[in-house]
Short mmCIF file of C-alpha atoms (C1' of nucleotides) in Angstrom, two decimals:
data_model
loop_
_atom_site.label_atom_id
_atom_site.label_comp_id
_atom_site.label_asym_id
_atom_site.label_seq_id
_atom_site.Cartn_x
_atom_site.Cartn_y
_atom_site.Cartn_z
CA MET Y 1 -37.83 12.40 -4.58
CA VAL Y 2 -38.78 11.80 -8.20
CA GLN Y 3 -36.07 11.14 -10.64
CA THR Y 4 -35.85 11.77 -14.25
CA ALA Y 5 -34.81 8.94 -16.65
CA ARG Y 6 -31.45 10.60 -17.08
CA GLU Y 7 -30.84 10.75 -13.36
CA ARG Y 8 -31.67 7.17 -12.93
CA ALA Y 9 -29.44 6.12 -15.85
CA ARG Y 10 -26.69 8.26 -14.40
CA GLU Y 11 -26.92 6.61 -10.96
CA ALA Y 12 -27.05 3.15 -12.47
CA LEU Y 13 -23.98 3.72 -14.61
CA THR Y 14 -22.07 5.28 -11.72
CA ALA Y 15 -22.93 2.21 -9.61
CA ASP Y 16 -21.70 -0.02 -12.52
CA ILE Y 17 -18.52 1.88 -12.63
CA VAL Y 18 -17.87 1.31 -8.86
CA GLU Y 19 -18.88 -2.17 -9.05
CA THR Y 20 -16.48 -2.93 -12.02
CA ALA Y 21 -13.80 -1.06 -10.11
CA ARG Y 22 -14.31 -3.38 -7.13
CA GLY Y 23 -13.82 -6.30 -9.44
CA GLN Y 24 -10.66 -4.79 -10.79
CA LEU Y 25 -9.51 -4.16 -7.25
CA ALA Y 26 -10.03 -7.78 -6.27
CA GLU Y 27 -8.06 -8.82 -9.34
CA VAL Y 28 -5.07 -6.48 -9.60
CA GLY Y 29 -5.09 -4.45 -6.35
CA ALA Y 30 -5.53 -0.84 -5.65
CA ALA Y 31 -2.17 0.36 -7.05
CA ALA Y 32 -2.89 -1.24 -10.43
CA LEU Y 33 -6.47 -0.09 -10.53
CA SER Y 34 -6.95 1.61 -13.94
CA LEU Y 35 -9.78 3.79 -15.02
CA ARG Y 36 -9.11 2.82 -18.58
CA ALA Y 37 -9.57 -0.79 -17.79
CA VAL Y 38 -12.75 -0.12 -16.10
CA ALA Y 39 -13.94 1.82 -19.09
CA ARG Y 40 -12.91 -0.93 -21.42
CA GLU Y 41 -14.79 -3.52 -19.34
CA LEU Y 42 -17.94 -1.45 -19.53
CA GLY Y 43 -17.47 -0.75 -23.24
CA LEU Y 44 -17.09 2.95 -22.71
CA ALA Y 45 -14.44 5.46 -23.96
CA SER Y 46 -12.10 6.23 -21.15
CA SER Y 47 -13.10 9.88 -21.23
CA ALA Y 48 -16.72 9.00 -20.67
CA VAL Y 49 -16.01 7.68 -17.25
CA TYR Y 50 -14.84 11.17 -16.19
CA ARG Y 51 -18.46 12.29 -16.65
CA TYR Y 52 -19.42 10.12 -13.61
CA VAL Y 53 -16.23 9.93 -11.57
CA PRO Y 54 -14.23 13.06 -11.26
CA SER Y 55 -10.88 11.36 -10.78
CA ARG Y 56 -9.08 8.16 -9.89
CA ASP Y 57 -8.72 9.22 -6.32
CA ASP Y 58 -12.46 9.78 -6.01
CA LEU Y 59 -13.05 6.38 -7.29
CA LEU Y 60 -10.65 5.10 -4.52
CA THR Y 61 -12.58 7.02 -1.94
CA ARG Y 62 -15.75 5.36 -3.06
CA LEU Y 63 -14.14 2.00 -2.81
CA LEU Y 64 -12.70 2.86 0.57
CA VAL Y 65 -16.10 3.75 1.97
CA ALA Y 66 -17.75 0.66 0.52
CA GLY Y 67 -14.95 -1.51 1.90
CA TYR Y 68 -15.34 -0.13 5.44
CA ALA Y 69 -19.03 -0.66 5.17
CA SER Y 70 -18.58 -4.24 3.96
CA LEU Y 71 -16.05 -4.91 6.75
CA GLY Y 72 -18.36 -3.34 9.28
CA ALA Y 73 -21.30 -5.48 8.23
CA ALA Y 74 -19.20 -8.61 8.45
CA ALA Y 75 -18.16 -7.68 11.90
CA GLU Y 76 -21.86 -7.08 12.93
CA ASP Y 77 -22.84 -10.41 11.36
CA ALA Y 78 -20.05 -12.24 13.29
CA ASP Y 79 -21.23 -10.74 16.67
CA ASP Y 80 -23.53 -12.94 18.71
CA PRO Y 81 -24.96 -11.03 21.70
CA GLY Y 82 -25.92 -14.27 23.30
CA LEU Y 83 -22.31 -15.25 23.95
CA ALA Y 84 -20.28 -14.30 26.89
CA PRO Y 85 -18.23 -11.15 26.49
CA ARG Y 86 -14.86 -12.92 25.75
CA GLY Y 87 -16.43 -15.24 23.27
CA ARG Y 88 -18.18 -12.30 21.55
CA TRP Y 89 -14.93 -10.47 21.22
CA VAL Y 90 -13.24 -13.54 19.73
CA ALA Y 91 -16.11 -14.12 17.35
CA VAL Y 92 -16.04 -10.62 16.07
CA SER Y 93 -12.36 -10.70 15.71
CA ARG Y 94 -12.60 -13.98 13.71
CA GLY Y 95 -15.27 -12.27 11.52
CA VAL Y 96 -12.87 -9.48 10.76
CA ARG Y 97 -10.11 -11.87 9.85
CA ALA Y 98 -12.51 -13.88 7.67
CA TRP Y 99 -13.52 -10.82 5.81
CA ALA Y 100 -9.98 -9.91 5.26
CA LEU Y 101 -9.05 -13.34 3.94
CA ALA Y 102 -11.97 -13.10 1.54
CA HIS Y 103 -11.12 -9.60 0.39
CA PRO Y 104 -7.37 -9.29 0.69
CA HIS Y 105 -6.91 -6.33 -1.71
CA GLU Y 106 -9.72 -4.39 0.00
CA TRP Y 107 -8.04 -5.02 3.35
CA ALA Y 108 -4.83 -3.82 1.93
CA LEU Y 109 -6.71 -0.64 0.64
CA LEU Y 110 -8.20 -0.04 4.06
CA TYR Y 111 -5.35 -0.83 6.36
CA GLY Y 112 -2.20 -1.04 4.28
CA SER Y 113 -0.02 1.70 2.96
CA PRO Y 114 -1.97 4.80 2.18
CA VAL Y 115 -1.97 5.85 -1.56
CA PRO Y 116 0.67 8.63 -1.86
CA GLY Y 117 -0.65 11.98 -2.58
CA TYR Y 118 -4.16 10.84 -1.47
CA ALA Y 119 -5.78 12.39 1.58
CA ALA Y 120 -8.66 10.50 2.91
CA PRO Y 121 -11.75 12.63 3.22
CA GLN Y 122 -13.85 12.75 6.32
CA ASP Y 123 -16.34 10.45 4.83
CA THR Y 124 -13.91 7.50 5.16
CA VAL Y 125 -13.16 8.06 8.85
CA VAL Y 126 -16.73 7.91 9.91
CA ALA Y 127 -17.14 4.83 7.71
CA ALA Y 128 -14.09 3.28 9.40
CA MET Y 129 -15.70 3.57 12.74
CA ARG Y 130 -18.42 1.02 12.00
CA SER Y 131 -16.23 -2.06 12.60
CA ALA Y 132 -14.65 -0.43 15.68
CA GLY Y 133 -18.17 0.19 16.98
CA VAL Y 134 -18.86 -3.54 16.99
CA PHE Y 135 -16.05 -4.07 19.43
CA GLY Y 136 -17.15 -1.01 21.39
CA ARG Y 137 -20.67 -2.53 21.85
CA VAL Y 138 -19.18 -5.71 23.02
CA LEU Y 139 -17.18 -3.74 25.53
CA GLY Y 140 -20.14 -1.59 26.68
CA ASP Y 141 -22.41 -4.65 27.09
CA ALA Y 142 -19.83 -6.47 29.01
CA ALA Y 143 -19.40 -3.40 31.34
CA ARG Y 144 -23.18 -3.19 31.87
CA SER Y 145 -23.63 -6.97 32.46
CA GLY Y 146 -20.59 -7.22 34.89
CA GLY Y 147 -18.54 -9.25 32.33
CA LEU Y 148 -15.59 -6.99 32.57
CA VAL Y 149 -13.02 -7.35 35.31
CA GLY Y 150 -12.65 -4.14 37.36
CA ARG Y 151 -9.34 -2.43 37.87
CA THR Y 152 -8.29 0.22 40.31
CA PRO Y 153 -7.83 3.28 38.13
CA ASP Y 154 -5.05 5.77 38.77
CA ALA Y 155 -6.99 8.97 38.89
CA ASP Y 156 -3.97 11.17 38.74
CA ARG Y 157 -2.71 9.82 35.41
CA THR Y 158 -3.46 11.99 32.38
CA PRO Y 159 -5.74 10.05 30.04
CA LEU Y 160 -3.99 8.91 26.83
CA VAL Y 161 -7.18 8.13 24.92
CA GLY Y 162 -9.02 11.04 23.48
CA PRO Y 163 -12.55 11.91 24.68
CA ASP Y 164 -13.99 11.28 21.28
CA VAL Y 165 -13.62 7.56 21.44
CA GLY Y 166 -16.11 7.25 24.35
CA PRO Y 167 -19.21 7.07 22.24
CA VAL Y 168 -17.87 4.63 19.76
CA LEU Y 169 -16.14 2.51 22.43
CA GLY Y 170 -18.94 1.25 24.63
CA GLY Y 171 -20.63 4.42 25.57
CA GLU Y 172 -20.80 5.76 29.09
CA HIS Y 173 -20.35 3.48 32.00
CA PRO Y 174 -18.31 3.83 35.23
CA ALA Y 175 -16.38 0.57 34.61
CA LEU Y 176 -15.20 1.91 31.26
CA ASP Y 177 -12.40 4.05 32.44
CA ASP Y 178 -9.38 5.30 30.50
CA ASP Y 179 -7.38 2.22 31.24
CA VAL Y 180 -9.96 -0.13 29.82
CA ARG Y 181 -10.42 2.05 26.71
CA ALA Y 182 -6.68 2.18 26.16
CA ARG Y 183 -6.49 -1.56 26.35
CA ALA Y 184 -9.29 -1.88 23.94
CA VAL Y 185 -7.51 0.38 21.51
CA LEU Y 186 -4.41 -1.77 22.02
CA ALA Y 187 -6.37 -4.91 21.25
CA TRP Y 188 -7.92 -3.41 18.17
CA SER Y 189 -4.58 -2.21 16.91
CA SER Y 190 -3.08 -5.61 17.69
CA THR Y 191 -5.75 -7.25 15.69
CA LEU Y 192 -5.06 -5.10 12.81
CA GLY Y 193 -1.36 -6.09 13.16
CA LEU Y 194 -2.27 -9.74 13.34
CA VAL Y 195 -4.47 -9.70 10.29
CA SER Y 196 -2.06 -7.61 8.24
CA ALA Y 197 0.91 -9.63 9.26
CA GLU Y 198 -0.81 -12.85 8.19
CA LEU Y 199 -2.12 -11.31 4.90
CA PHE Y 200 1.01 -9.55 3.92
CA GLY Y 201 3.11 -12.70 4.51
CA HIS Y 202 5.07 -11.69 7.68
CA LEU Y 203 3.93 -14.87 9.44
CA VAL Y 204 4.90 -17.47 6.85
CA GLY Y 205 6.92 -20.12 8.56
CA VAL Y 206 6.06 -18.68 11.91
CA THR Y 207 2.84 -20.35 12.63
CA THR Y 208 1.74 -23.88 11.93
CA ASP Y 209 -2.09 -23.36 11.94
CA GLN Y 210 -3.04 -19.84 10.98
CA ASP Y 211 -6.63 -20.07 11.94
CA ALA Y 212 -5.96 -21.68 15.45
CA PHE Y 213 -3.13 -19.28 16.01
CA PHE Y 214 -5.31 -16.24 15.34
CA THR Y 215 -8.06 -17.47 17.55
CA GLU Y 216 -5.66 -18.13 20.41
CA GLN Y 217 -4.13 -14.72 19.99
CA VAL Y 218 -7.31 -12.68 19.88
CA GLY Y 219 -8.39 -14.60 23.03
CA ARG Y 220 -5.23 -13.36 24.70
CA LEU Y 221 -6.13 -9.88 23.65
CA ALA Y 222 -9.71 -10.36 25.06
CA ASP Y 223 -8.17 -11.37 28.35
CA LEU Y 224 -5.95 -8.20 28.13
CA VAL Y 225 -9.00 -6.04 27.79
CA GLY Y 226 -10.59 -7.88 30.79
CA LEU Y 227 -13.45 -9.56 29.16
CA MET Y 228 -14.83 -12.67 30.98
CA GLY Y 229 -16.29 -15.77 29.90
CA MET W 1 39.43 -10.17 -5.10
CA VAL W 2 40.86 -7.54 -7.52
CA GLN W 3 38.55 -5.45 -9.55
CA THR W 4 39.02 -3.77 -12.86
CA ALA W 5 38.30 -0.09 -13.23
CA ARG W 6 35.04 -1.06 -15.06
CA GLU W 7 33.89 -3.21 -12.24
CA ARG W 8 34.51 -0.55 -9.67
CA ALA W 9 32.70 2.06 -11.79
CA ARG W 10 29.81 -0.38 -12.23
CA GLU W 11 29.38 -1.01 -8.54
CA ALA W 12 29.68 2.71 -7.71
CA LEU W 13 26.99 3.64 -10.19
CA THR W 14 24.74 0.86 -9.02
CA ALA W 15 25.07 2.04 -5.45
CA ASP W 16 24.26 5.50 -6.67
CA ILE W 17 21.16 4.39 -8.34
CA VAL W 18 19.87 2.65 -5.21
CA GLU W 19 20.75 5.66 -3.05
CA THR W 20 18.95 8.01 -5.40
CA ALA W 21 15.96 5.65 -5.36
CA ARG W 22 15.93 5.77 -1.55
CA GLY W 23 15.72 9.48 -1.73
CA GLN W 24 12.93 9.31 -4.27
CA LEU W 25 11.19 6.70 -1.92
CA ALA W 26 11.40 9.11 0.92
CA GLU W 27 9.90 11.87 -1.13
CA VAL W 28 7.08 10.24 -3.09
CA GLY W 29 6.62 6.83 -1.72
CA ALA W 30 7.13 3.28 -3.26
CA ALA W 31 4.07 3.42 -5.51
CA ALA W 32 5.25 6.61 -7.19
CA LEU W 33 8.89 5.53 -7.46
CA SER W 34 9.95 6.10 -11.01
CA LEU W 35 13.04 4.63 -12.71
CA ARG W 36 13.03 7.60 -15.17
CA ALA W 37 13.06 10.13 -12.32
CA VAL W 38 15.93 8.26 -10.81
CA ALA W 39 17.75 8.38 -14.16
CA ARG W 40 16.94 12.11 -14.60
CA GLU W 41 18.44 12.93 -11.23
CA LEU W 42 21.57 11.10 -12.05
CA GLY W 43 21.81 12.71 -15.51
CA LEU W 44 21.49 9.38 -17.21
CA ALA W 45 19.19 8.22 -20.02
CA SER W 46 16.32 6.09 -18.64
CA SER W 47 17.57 3.16 -20.70
CA ALA W 48 20.99 3.35 -19.22
CA VAL W 49 19.67 2.44 -15.77
CA TYR W 50 18.50 -0.90 -17.10
CA ARG W 51 22.17 -1.89 -17.47
CA TYR W 52 22.56 -1.81 -13.67
CA VAL W 53 19.11 -2.68 -12.41
CA PRO W 54 17.21 -5.25 -14.41
CA SER W 55 13.67 -3.88 -13.54
CA ARG W 56 11.75 -1.66 -11.21
CA ASP W 57 10.79 -4.69 -9.07
CA ASP W 58 14.40 -5.53 -8.55
CA LEU W 59 15.12 -1.96 -7.50
CA LEU W 60 12.26 -2.35 -4.96
CA THR W 61 13.83 -5.59 -3.67
CA ARG W 62 17.10 -3.81 -3.08
CA LEU W 63 15.26 -0.99 -1.32
CA LEU W 64 13.34 -3.65 0.67
CA VAL W 65 16.45 -5.35 1.85
CA ALA W 66 18.18 -1.93 2.60
CA GLY W 67 15.10 -1.00 4.63
CA TYR W 68 15.05 -4.13 6.71
CA ALA W 69 18.74 -3.67 7.46
CA SER W 70 18.20 0.03 8.45
CA LEU W 71 15.37 -0.96 10.71
CA GLY W 72 17.32 -3.80 12.25
CA ALA W 73 20.26 -1.56 12.97
CA ALA W 74 17.98 0.98 14.54
CA ALA W 75 16.53 -1.68 16.79
CA GLU W 76 19.92 -2.92 17.75
CA ASP W 77 21.03 0.60 18.57
CA ALA W 78 17.97 1.06 20.81
CA ASP W 79 18.67 -2.08 22.79
CA ASP W 80 20.51 -1.58 26.09
CA PRO W 81 21.51 -4.89 27.59
CA GLY W 82 22.05 -3.22 30.92
CA LEU W 83 18.38 -2.54 31.38
CA ALA W 84 15.85 -4.96 32.96
CA PRO W 85 14.14 -7.25 30.41
CA ARG W 86 10.87 -5.22 30.38
CA GLY W 87 12.72 -1.98 30.04
CA ARG W 88 14.83 -3.47 27.14
CA TRP W 89 11.73 -4.64 25.35
CA VAL W 90 10.10 -1.17 25.62
CA ALA W 91 13.33 0.57 24.50
CA VAL W 92 13.64 -1.66 21.44
CA SER W 93 9.96 -1.07 20.57
CA ARG W 94 10.47 2.69 20.96
CA GLY W 95 13.41 2.46 18.63
CA VAL W 96 11.32 0.69 16.10
CA ARG W 97 8.65 3.25 16.29
CA ALA W 98 11.23 6.02 16.06
CA TRP W 99 12.74 4.54 12.95
CA ALA W 100 9.21 4.33 11.40
CA LEU W 101 8.49 7.95 12.19
CA ALA W 102 11.75 8.93 10.60
CA HIS W 103 11.23 6.69 7.53
CA PRO W 104 7.41 6.54 6.99
CA HIS W 105 7.55 5.48 3.32
CA GLU W 106 10.15 2.81 4.02
CA TRP W 107 7.96 1.51 6.78
CA ALA W 108 5.06 1.42 4.38
CA LEU W 109 7.24 -0.44 1.91
CA LEU W 110 8.18 -3.03 4.55
CA TYR W 111 5.06 -3.58 6.34
CA GLY W 112 2.30 -1.98 4.33
CA SER W 113 0.47 -3.44 1.42
CA PRO W 114 2.59 -5.57 -0.74
CA VAL W 115 3.25 -4.33 -4.25
CA PRO W 116 0.91 -6.24 -6.49
CA GLY W 117 2.37 -8.69 -8.87
CA TYR W 118 5.59 -8.58 -6.87
CA ALA W 119 6.69 -11.70 -4.98
CA ALA W 120 9.40 -10.94 -2.41
CA PRO W 121 12.39 -13.10 -2.87
CA GLN W 122 14.09 -15.12 -0.13
CA ASP W 123 16.71 -12.38 0.40
CA THR W 124 13.99 -10.12 1.97
CA VAL W 125 12.71 -12.66 4.53
CA VAL W 126 16.15 -13.25 6.00
CA ALA W 127 16.72 -9.49 5.99
CA ALA W 128 13.36 -9.07 7.82
CA MET W 129 14.51 -11.34 10.67
CA ARG W 130 17.10 -8.89 11.86
CA SER W 131 14.74 -6.67 13.81
CA ALA W 132 12.78 -9.59 15.10
CA GLY W 133 16.12 -11.09 16.19
CA VAL W 134 16.63 -8.10 18.65
CA PHE W 135 13.42 -8.85 20.36
CA GLY W 136 14.46 -12.52 20.34
CA ARG W 137 17.70 -11.78 22.15
CA VAL W 138 15.89 -9.70 24.82
CA LEU W 139 13.60 -12.70 25.33
CA GLY W 140 16.42 -15.24 25.49
CA ASP W 141 18.58 -13.09 27.81
CA ALA W 142 15.54 -12.65 30.02
CA ALA W 143 14.91 -16.33 30.23
CA ARG W 144 18.58 -17.11 31.07
CA SER W 145 18.71 -14.43 33.73
CA GLY W 146 15.41 -15.37 35.27
CA GLY W 147 13.65 -12.25 34.21
CA LEU W 148 10.79 -14.14 32.49
CA VAL W 149 7.84 -15.12 34.57
CA GLY W 150 7.24 -18.90 34.32
CA ARG W 151 4.02 -20.45 33.28
CA THR W 152 2.72 -23.92 33.48
CA PRO W 153 2.84 -25.10 29.94
CA ASP W 154 0.11 -27.45 28.65
CA ALA W 155 2.12 -30.20 27.24
CA ASP W 156 -0.65 -31.76 25.39
CA ARG W 157 -1.47 -28.80 23.37
CA THR W 158 -0.24 -28.78 19.74
CA PRO W 159 2.26 -26.00 19.32
CA LEU W 160 0.91 -23.12 17.17
CA VAL W 161 4.38 -21.51 16.53
CA GLY W 162 6.61 -23.21 13.97
CA PRO W 163 9.87 -24.87 14.95
CA ASP W 164 11.91 -22.44 12.85
CA VAL W 165 11.27 -19.45 15.10
CA GLY W 166 13.22 -21.05 17.89
CA PRO W 167 16.70 -19.86 16.86
CA VAL W 168 15.62 -16.30 15.98
CA LEU W 169 13.32 -15.94 19.07
CA GLY W 170 15.66 -16.26 21.97
CA GLY W 171 17.39 -19.59 21.21
CA GLU W 172 17.09 -22.72 23.23
CA HIS W 173 15.96 -22.49 26.92
CA PRO W 174 13.56 -24.57 29.00
CA ALA W 175 11.70 -21.44 30.02
CA LEU W 176 11.02 -20.52 26.30
CA ASP W 177 8.27 -22.87 25.69
CA ASP W 178 5.69 -22.66 22.93
CA ASP W 179 3.28 -20.45 25.03
CA VAL W 180 5.95 -17.78 25.63
CA ARG W 181 7.00 -17.79 22.00
CA ALA W 182 3.37 -17.45 20.88
CA ARG W 183 3.07 -14.42 23.24
CA ALA W 184 6.29 -12.88 21.74
CA VAL W 185 4.92 -13.28 18.27
CA LEU W 186 1.68 -11.71 19.36
CA ALA W 187 3.61 -8.84 20.98
CA TRP W 188 5.65 -8.25 17.71
CA SER W 189 2.55 -8.40 15.51
CA SER W 190 0.81 -5.98 17.89
CA THR W 191 3.74 -3.57 17.70
CA LEU W 192 3.48 -3.70 13.88
CA GLY W 193 -0.10 -2.94 14.20
CA LEU W 194 0.43 -0.12 16.66
CA VAL W 195 3.06 1.53 14.49
CA SER W 196 1.15 1.07 11.25
CA ALA W 197 -2.08 2.34 12.83
CA GLU W 198 -0.25 5.44 14.02
CA LEU W 199 1.56 6.02 10.75
CA PHE W 200 -1.34 5.25 8.41
CA GLY W 201 -3.59 7.61 10.30
CA HIS W 202 -5.93 5.19 12.09
CA LEU W 203 -5.29 6.71 15.45
CA VAL W 204 -6.00 10.32 14.78
CA GLY W 205 -8.43 11.56 17.25
CA VAL W 206 -7.94 8.45 19.37
CA THR W 207 -4.89 9.30 21.34
CA THR W 208 -3.90 12.48 22.99
CA ASP W 209 -0.17 11.85 23.30
CA GLN W 210 1.12 9.44 20.68
CA ASP W 211 4.53 9.01 22.22
CA ALA W 212 3.20 8.28 25.78
CA PHE W 213 0.44 6.15 24.38
CA PHE W 214 2.80 3.93 22.53
CA THR W 215 5.19 3.59 25.40
CA GLU W 216 2.39 2.50 27.66
CA GLN W 217 1.03 0.00 25.17
CA VAL W 218 4.33 -1.75 24.46
CA GLY W 219 4.74 -1.90 28.20
CA ARG W 220 1.45 -3.83 28.40
CA LEU W 221 2.75 -6.04 25.52
CA ALA W 222 6.05 -6.67 27.50
CA ASP W 223 3.95 -7.60 30.59
CA LEU W 224 1.87 -9.99 28.27
CA VAL W 225 5.06 -11.71 27.24
CA GLY W 226 6.05 -12.02 30.86
CA LEU W 227 9.11 -9.87 31.03
CA MET W 228 10.01 -8.57 34.34
CA GLY W 229 11.51 -5.34 35.57
"C1'" DC X 1 46.81 -2.46 -32.62
"C1'" DC X 2 42.81 -4.50 -33.27
"C1'" DG X 3 38.74 -7.28 -32.08
"C1'" DT X 4 35.47 -7.91 -28.27
"C1'" DG X 5 32.50 -6.56 -25.19
"C1'" DT X 6 30.50 -2.82 -22.30
"C1'" DC X 7 28.69 1.56 -22.22
"C1'" DA X 8 25.09 5.69 -22.80
"C1'" DA X 9 21.74 7.39 -25.78
"C1'" DG X 10 17.77 7.70 -28.49
"C1'" DA X 11 13.74 6.08 -30.57
"C1'" DG X 12 9.84 3.57 -30.08
"C1'" DC X 13 5.90 0.60 -28.00
"C1'" DA X 14 2.01 0.07 -25.03
"C1'" DG X 15 -0.18 1.64 -21.22
"C1'" DC X 16 -1.58 5.27 -17.76
"C1'" DG X 17 -4.47 9.73 -15.89
"C1'" DC X 18 -6.59 13.54 -17.51
"C1'" DT X 19 -8.29 17.44 -20.77
"C1'" DC X 20 -10.35 19.28 -24.61
"C1'" DT X 21 -13.25 19.38 -28.62
"C1'" DC X 22 -16.76 17.87 -31.48
"C1'" DG X 23 -21.11 16.06 -33.02
"C1'" DT X 24 -25.41 13.95 -31.00
"C1'" DC X 25 -29.27 13.39 -28.28
"C1'" DT X 26 -32.40 14.20 -24.47
"C1'" DG X 27 -35.61 16.56 -21.84
"C1'" DC X 28 -37.49 20.83 -19.78
"C1'" DG X 29 -39.61 25.36 -20.44
"C1'" DA X 30 -41.88 28.58 -23.32
"C1'" DT D 1 -45.07 21.43 -30.08
"C1'" DC D 2 -40.93 23.54 -30.87
"C1'" DG D 3 -36.18 25.30 -29.49
"C1'" DC D 4 -32.41 25.34 -27.03
"C1'" DA D 5 -29.47 24.53 -22.87
"C1'" DG D 6 -27.10 20.92 -21.03
"C1'" DA D 7 -25.73 16.25 -20.69
"C1'" DC D 8 -23.69 12.66 -23.32
"C1'" DG D 9 -20.17 9.46 -25.70
"C1'" DA D 10 -16.31 9.29 -28.76
"C1'" DG D 11 -11.94 10.62 -30.23
"C1'" DA D 12 -7.63 12.99 -30.28
"C1'" DG D 13 -3.99 14.41 -27.65
"C1'" DC D 14 -0.50 15.76 -23.77
"C1'" DG D 15 2.83 14.20 -20.67
"C1'" DC D 16 4.06 10.68 -17.92
"C1'" DT D 17 5.34 5.61 -17.00
"C1'" DG D 18 8.09 0.74 -17.51
"C1'" DC D 19 10.57 -1.56 -20.77
"C1'" DT D 20 12.89 -3.08 -25.35
"C1'" DC D 21 15.81 -2.50 -29.42
"C1'" DT D 22 19.21 -0.47 -32.17
"C1'" DT D 23 23.11 2.52 -32.88
"C1'" DG D 24 27.37 4.37 -32.35
"C1'" DA D 25 31.30 5.43 -29.21
"C1'" DC D 26 34.60 3.89 -25.97
"C1'" DA D 27 37.74 0.93 -23.03
"C1'" DC D 28 40.14 -3.06 -22.17
"C1'" DG D 29 42.83 -7.50 -22.99
"C1'" DG D 30 45.23 -10.50 -26.18
#
DNA sequence: CCGTGTCAAGAGCAGCGCTCTCGTCTGCGA
DNA sequence: TCGCAGACGAGAGCGCTGCTCTTGACACGG
């Protein structure tokens, strides 16, 4: 895999563009992200940027994938396999919130209103699964170690969670029935809601201590899933 | 309160502008909402619109307030005081989701990423309380009718929910302690997360039946709050 | 009936995404 | 080593945006 000097320069400049765009994103948000401003910051003509990035939407896609990867890495770092299942879940949740507070505009890009007229390519949905996978591993490990309270599943109920979430949500285990997975999806969606509500200002005046409030609430969600510890 | 012909014409045209903007919002979304397009649709010069609406941000504020009012009305319509508390909570939640599915761009405006550089005025936060107040009434009625399972509150724990949420979240009642209110806030945030996740495409491939999935999940949330029925 | 104030319209400014053209320069194959 | 295809950056330009300023017409109240 040998590269010519041109190819190396091209990749380096493309990376510079994406990195500058991330800086712009952090400053002014996704909606105000301007290709011309990125070009100005790099000392390029606006038209030159189009040699490396085909469109503004494509640049957004790159930022989206990078954002999911960054969030997923933060979730993985926050995970501590030595903790009890409930504590692990809370720790990962806190890691997600901490990342969101540190990168509010990126969180808004990932989980806020989708950009109109922009359809997320398949690359982004696989990238999005990385953070969910961390919760899934906590769930799977808990099931295997007996740290998940059992329920009596209703066998005759049609499953409401698709079969594709099995691999990402804890793998195969008899204790991970449809009910547990549905609760896990609820807990993940609720965490999204908690973080977004806090970040988008829907909790101002509601909570007295945002950090303690969040920790207590994700603890309740872990209980809802059935994690012990 | 007598009005001159001029004043009446002014109010009518202002209402026309907001209504046309709502149509634009439903078509292209908030980020692509254009004052010039609104003016074109009304057969006005773009500059004339500024006589009635001081800025694009102000127009967004009007749409925000109108959206909260519309959502609040939908929640009130979905409420059926004859039902048991748990059923009421689920019905209101379903009403909220139905409104969101019918007005996806408005939902995104209300609960999605905030518009960068735009600070929501106080008018919007009081308008936002209307839908939350419906859940609060369900909670309060349940407490007064004994349809709320009691808990043993930890008196020595510092409350994590601010004192201002008392009036909107069920009023005063001994059964509505800090723990119950915190669970209600969690349930409301979780509902926001569920609806947003569905609307913004984060549940594609996860659920098999979106409607049944949502109903089951908000039922779990009602159980979490402690509503009976 | 005439001054005052409101009205819509148009031009214009700066910025945006994106396209096209035009010289320049690089690097690969002959 | 030379020549040429292809990549490169710069610039002009199109149509769009939010917003401002000026201009001329109109309605209303004293």
